[in-house]
Short mmCIF file of C-alpha atoms in Angstrom, two decimals:
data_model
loop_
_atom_site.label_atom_id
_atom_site.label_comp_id
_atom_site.label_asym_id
_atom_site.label_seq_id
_atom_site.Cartn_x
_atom_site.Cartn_y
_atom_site.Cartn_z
CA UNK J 47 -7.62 -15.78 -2.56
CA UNK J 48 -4.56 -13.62 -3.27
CA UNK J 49 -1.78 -13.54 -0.78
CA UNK J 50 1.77 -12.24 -0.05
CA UNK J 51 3.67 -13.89 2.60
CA UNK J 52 6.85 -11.44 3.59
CA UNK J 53 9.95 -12.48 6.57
CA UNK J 54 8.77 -10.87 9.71
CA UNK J 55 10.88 -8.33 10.87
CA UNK J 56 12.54 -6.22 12.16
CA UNK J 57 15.77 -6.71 10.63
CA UNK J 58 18.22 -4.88 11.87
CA UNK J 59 21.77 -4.78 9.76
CA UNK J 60 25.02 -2.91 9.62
CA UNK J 61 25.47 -0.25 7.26
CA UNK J 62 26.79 -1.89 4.14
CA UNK J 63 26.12 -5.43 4.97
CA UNK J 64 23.83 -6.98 2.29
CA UNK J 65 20.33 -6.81 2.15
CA UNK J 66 17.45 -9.91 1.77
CA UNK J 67 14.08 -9.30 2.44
CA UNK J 68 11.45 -12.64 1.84
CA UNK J 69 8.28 -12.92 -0.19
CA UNK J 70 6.47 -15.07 -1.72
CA UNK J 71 3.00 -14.88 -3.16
CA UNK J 72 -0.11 -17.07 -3.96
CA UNK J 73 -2.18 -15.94 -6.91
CA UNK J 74 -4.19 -17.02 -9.73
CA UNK J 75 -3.39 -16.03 -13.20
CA UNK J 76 -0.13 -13.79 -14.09
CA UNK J 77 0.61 -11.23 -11.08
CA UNK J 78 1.92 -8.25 -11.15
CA UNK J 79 5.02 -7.71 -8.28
CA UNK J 80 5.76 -4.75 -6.38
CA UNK J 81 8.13 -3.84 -3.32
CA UNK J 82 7.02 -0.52 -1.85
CA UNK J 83 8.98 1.18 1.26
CA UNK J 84 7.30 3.37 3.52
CA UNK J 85 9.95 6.10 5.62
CA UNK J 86 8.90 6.82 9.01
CA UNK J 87 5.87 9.20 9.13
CA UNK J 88 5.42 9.09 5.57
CA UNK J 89 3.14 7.35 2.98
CA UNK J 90 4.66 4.49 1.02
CA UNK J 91 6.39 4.63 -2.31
CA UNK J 92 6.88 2.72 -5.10
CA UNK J 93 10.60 1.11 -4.99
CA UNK J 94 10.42 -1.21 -8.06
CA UNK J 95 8.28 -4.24 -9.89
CA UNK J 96 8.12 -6.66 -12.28
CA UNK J 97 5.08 -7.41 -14.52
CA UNK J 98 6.22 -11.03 -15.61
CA UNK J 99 7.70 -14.28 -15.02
CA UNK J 100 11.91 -13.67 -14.73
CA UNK J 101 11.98 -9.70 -15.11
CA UNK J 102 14.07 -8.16 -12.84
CA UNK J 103 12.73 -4.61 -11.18
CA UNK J 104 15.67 -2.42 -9.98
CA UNK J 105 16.04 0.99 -8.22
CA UNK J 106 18.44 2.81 -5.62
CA UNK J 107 20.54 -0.29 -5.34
CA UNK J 108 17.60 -2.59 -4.55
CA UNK J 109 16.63 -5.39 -6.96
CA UNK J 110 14.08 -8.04 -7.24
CA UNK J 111 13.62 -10.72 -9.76
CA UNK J 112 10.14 -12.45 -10.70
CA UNK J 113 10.61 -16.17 -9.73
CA UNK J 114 7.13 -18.18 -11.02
CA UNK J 115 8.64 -21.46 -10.59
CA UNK J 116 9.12 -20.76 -7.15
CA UNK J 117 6.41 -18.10 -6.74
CA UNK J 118 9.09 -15.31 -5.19
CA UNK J 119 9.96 -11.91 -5.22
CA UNK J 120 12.75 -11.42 -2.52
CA UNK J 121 14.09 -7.95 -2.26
CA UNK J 122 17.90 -7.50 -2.21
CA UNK J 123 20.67 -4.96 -1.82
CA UNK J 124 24.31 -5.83 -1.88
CA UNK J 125 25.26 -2.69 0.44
CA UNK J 126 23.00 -0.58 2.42
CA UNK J 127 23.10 2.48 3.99
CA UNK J 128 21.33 3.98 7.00
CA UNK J 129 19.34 5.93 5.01
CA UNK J 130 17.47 2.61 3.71
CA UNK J 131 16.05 2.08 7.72
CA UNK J 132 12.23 1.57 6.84
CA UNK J 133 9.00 -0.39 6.33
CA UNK J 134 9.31 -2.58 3.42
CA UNK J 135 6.48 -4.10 1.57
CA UNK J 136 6.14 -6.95 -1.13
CA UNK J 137 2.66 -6.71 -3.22
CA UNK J 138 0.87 -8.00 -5.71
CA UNK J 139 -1.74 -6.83 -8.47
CA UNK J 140 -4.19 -9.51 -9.63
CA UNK J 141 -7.49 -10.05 -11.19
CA UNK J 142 -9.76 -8.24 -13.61
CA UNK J 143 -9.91 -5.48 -10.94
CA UNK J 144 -7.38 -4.11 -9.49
CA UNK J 145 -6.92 -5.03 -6.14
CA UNK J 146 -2.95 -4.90 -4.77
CA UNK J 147 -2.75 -7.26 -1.75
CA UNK J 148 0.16 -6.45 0.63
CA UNK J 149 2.82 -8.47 2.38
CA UNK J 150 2.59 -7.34 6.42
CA UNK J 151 5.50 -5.10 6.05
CA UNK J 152 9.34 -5.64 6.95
CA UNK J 153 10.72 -3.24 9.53
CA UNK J 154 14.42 -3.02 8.31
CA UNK J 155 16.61 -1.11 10.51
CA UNK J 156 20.00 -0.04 9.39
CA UNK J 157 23.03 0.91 12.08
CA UNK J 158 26.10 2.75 11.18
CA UNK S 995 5.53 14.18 -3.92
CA UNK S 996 3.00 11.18 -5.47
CA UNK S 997 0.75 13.66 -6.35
CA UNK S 998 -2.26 12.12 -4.36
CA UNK S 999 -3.36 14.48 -2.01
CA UNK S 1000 -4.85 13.23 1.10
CA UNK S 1001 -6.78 15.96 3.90
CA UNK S 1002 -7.02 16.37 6.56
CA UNK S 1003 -3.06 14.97 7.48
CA UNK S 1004 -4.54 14.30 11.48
CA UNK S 1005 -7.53 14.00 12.89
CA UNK S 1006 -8.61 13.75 16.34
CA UNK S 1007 -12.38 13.00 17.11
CA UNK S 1008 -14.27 11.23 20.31
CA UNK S 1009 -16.09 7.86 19.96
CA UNK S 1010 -19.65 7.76 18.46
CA UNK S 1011 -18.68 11.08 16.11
CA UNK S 1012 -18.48 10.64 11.94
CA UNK S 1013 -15.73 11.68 9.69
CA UNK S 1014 -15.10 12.23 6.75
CA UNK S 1015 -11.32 11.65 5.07
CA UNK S 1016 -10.97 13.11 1.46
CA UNK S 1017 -8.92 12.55 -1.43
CA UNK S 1018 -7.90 13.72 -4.72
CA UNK S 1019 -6.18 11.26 -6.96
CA UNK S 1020 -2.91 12.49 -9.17
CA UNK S 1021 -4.35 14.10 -12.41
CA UNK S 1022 -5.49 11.64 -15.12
CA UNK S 1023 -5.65 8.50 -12.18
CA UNK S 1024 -9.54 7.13 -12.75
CA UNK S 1025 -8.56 4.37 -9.81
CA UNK S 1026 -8.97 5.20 -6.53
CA UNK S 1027 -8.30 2.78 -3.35
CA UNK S 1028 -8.53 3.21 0.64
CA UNK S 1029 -6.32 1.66 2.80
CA UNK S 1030 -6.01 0.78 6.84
CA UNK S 1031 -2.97 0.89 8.51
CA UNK S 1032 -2.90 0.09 11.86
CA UNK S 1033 -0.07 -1.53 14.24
CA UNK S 1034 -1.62 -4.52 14.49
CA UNK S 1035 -3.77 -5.50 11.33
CA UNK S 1036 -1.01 -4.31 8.68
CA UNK S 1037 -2.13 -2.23 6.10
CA UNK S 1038 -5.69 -3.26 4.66
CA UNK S 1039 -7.25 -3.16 1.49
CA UNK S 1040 -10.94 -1.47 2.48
CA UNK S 1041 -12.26 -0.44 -1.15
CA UNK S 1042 -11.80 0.32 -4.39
CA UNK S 1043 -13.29 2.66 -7.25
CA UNK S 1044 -12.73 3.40 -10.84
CA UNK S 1045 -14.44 6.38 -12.75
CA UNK S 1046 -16.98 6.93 -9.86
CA UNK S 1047 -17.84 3.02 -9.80
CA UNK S 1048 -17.08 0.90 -6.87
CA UNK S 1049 -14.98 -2.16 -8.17
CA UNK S 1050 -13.45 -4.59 -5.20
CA UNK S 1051 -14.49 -4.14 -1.90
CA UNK S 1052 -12.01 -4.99 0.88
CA UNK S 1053 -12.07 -5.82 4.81
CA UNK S 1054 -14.77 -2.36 5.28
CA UNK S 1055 -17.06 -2.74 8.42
CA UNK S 1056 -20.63 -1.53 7.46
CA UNK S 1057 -19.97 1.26 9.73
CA UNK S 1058 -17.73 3.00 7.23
CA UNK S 1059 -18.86 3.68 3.31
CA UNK S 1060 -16.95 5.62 0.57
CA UNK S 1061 -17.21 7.45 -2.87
CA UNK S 1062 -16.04 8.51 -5.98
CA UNK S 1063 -17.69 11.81 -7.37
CA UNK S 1064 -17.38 12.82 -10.77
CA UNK S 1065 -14.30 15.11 -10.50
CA UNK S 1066 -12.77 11.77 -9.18
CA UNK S 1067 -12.01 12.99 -5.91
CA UNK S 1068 -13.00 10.30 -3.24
CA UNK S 1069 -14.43 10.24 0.06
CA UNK S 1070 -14.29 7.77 3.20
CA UNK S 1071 -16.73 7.98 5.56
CA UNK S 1072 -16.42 6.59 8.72
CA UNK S 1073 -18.89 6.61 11.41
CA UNK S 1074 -19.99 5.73 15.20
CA UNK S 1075 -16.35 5.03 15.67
CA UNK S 1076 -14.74 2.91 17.88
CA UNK S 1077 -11.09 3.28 20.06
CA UNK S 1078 -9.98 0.40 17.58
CA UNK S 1079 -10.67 2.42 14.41
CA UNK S 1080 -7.91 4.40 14.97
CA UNK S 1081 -4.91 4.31 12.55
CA UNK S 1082 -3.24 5.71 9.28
CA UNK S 1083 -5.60 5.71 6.32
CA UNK S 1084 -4.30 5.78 2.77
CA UNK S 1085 -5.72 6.66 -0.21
CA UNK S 1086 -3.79 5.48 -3.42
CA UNK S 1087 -4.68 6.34 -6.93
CA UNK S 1088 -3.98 4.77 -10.26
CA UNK S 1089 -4.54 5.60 -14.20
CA UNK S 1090 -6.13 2.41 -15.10
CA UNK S 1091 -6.64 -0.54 -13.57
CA UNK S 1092 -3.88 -3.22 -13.55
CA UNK S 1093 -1.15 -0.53 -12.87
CA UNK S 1094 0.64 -0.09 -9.76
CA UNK S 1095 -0.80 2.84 -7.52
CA UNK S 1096 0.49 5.62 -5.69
CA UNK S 1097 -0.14 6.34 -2.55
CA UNK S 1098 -1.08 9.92 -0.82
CA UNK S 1099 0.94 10.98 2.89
CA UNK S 1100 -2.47 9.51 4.19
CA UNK S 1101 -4.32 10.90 7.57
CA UNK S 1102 -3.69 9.94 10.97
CA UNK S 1103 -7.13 9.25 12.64
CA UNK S 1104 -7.66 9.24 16.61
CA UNK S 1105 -10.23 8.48 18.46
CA UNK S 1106 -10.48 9.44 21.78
#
């Protein structure tokens, strides 16, 4: 079956020191990619995707970039900021019905 | 603000009682999906519906059962609970299936 593998966290970084986050994914057929982020005590939020093989997704500074030959989607930010400290999760959309499969979540925790 | 509303936002209940955790879906999404969050299981996919159909069925226990009535909105029902069924339930919506869903502030269950 479908599965996201994602870097266990927590991370915990300096503010403006860059930003990787691991996933990689098993599917059949063409997945769809997402990162979400979840902020403490809230419900989790779309942060970017990519619905093909080399797109890039992109948003607040965070970008990701479809990788099928090495079935990735690591989430990056060259400088990040305190406000980024959250729950970061890599998923995928597969099948003829929609079913999105999350990664176990990446704590990432952001010091000034 | 996704636009998925999810009531009640807590919930506090004694083992053996029923509940019932509802949601309404932003305007125009036919897809509706229930999560499980909880600290140590991640965040699981329990079920799925589109248009009032049930279409992928998750890690549910028989104990808990959910629907989607005509206006869309969608209900989870879970019942002779258990210590262990406590956590953060989401409900996530989408306007078709195959596109990535948004997720509601979800509703913190405890049982007691």
């Amino acid at each position: 079956g479908d599965s996201v593998t994602q870097m266990e966290g927590p991370v915990t970084l300096s503010e403006e020191a860059f930003l990787t986050i691991n996933c990689t994914y098993t599917a059949t057929g063409y997945p769809s990619l997402f990162w979400y982020v979840q902020y403490p005590g809230e419900g989790l939020q779309l942060l970017l995707k990519a619905t093909k093989a080399d797109d890039k997704g992109s948003n607040k500074g965070f970008e990701a970039t479809y990788r099928k030959e090495t079935t990735s989607f690591h989430l990056e930010k060259g400088s990040v900021q305190v406000s980024d400290s959250a729950v970061y999760f890599c998923a995928l959309l597969s099948g003829g019905y929609q079913k999105v499969t999350f990664g176990i979540g990446t704590k990432l925790q952001v010091i000034p | 603000d996704s636009g998925v509303t999810q009531t009640p936002k807590h919930l506090i209940t004694a083992t053996g009682q029923r509940v019932t955790l509802r949601c309404s879906p932003r305007s125009g999404d036919l897809s509706v999906y229930w999560y499980q969050q909880s600290l140590d299981q991640g965040l699981q996919f329990l079920i799925q519906y589109y248009n009032g159909e049930e279409r992928a069925k998750g890690n549910i226990l028989e104990r808990f059962s959910a629907q989607q009535f005509p206006d869309l909105h969608s209900e989870l029902n879970l019942s002779s609970l258990e210590l262990g069924d406590s956590a953060l339930y989401f409900c996530a919506s989408s306007v078709r299936e195959r596109t990535e869903a948004f997720f509601g502030q979800g509703t913190r269950l405890t049982v007691v």
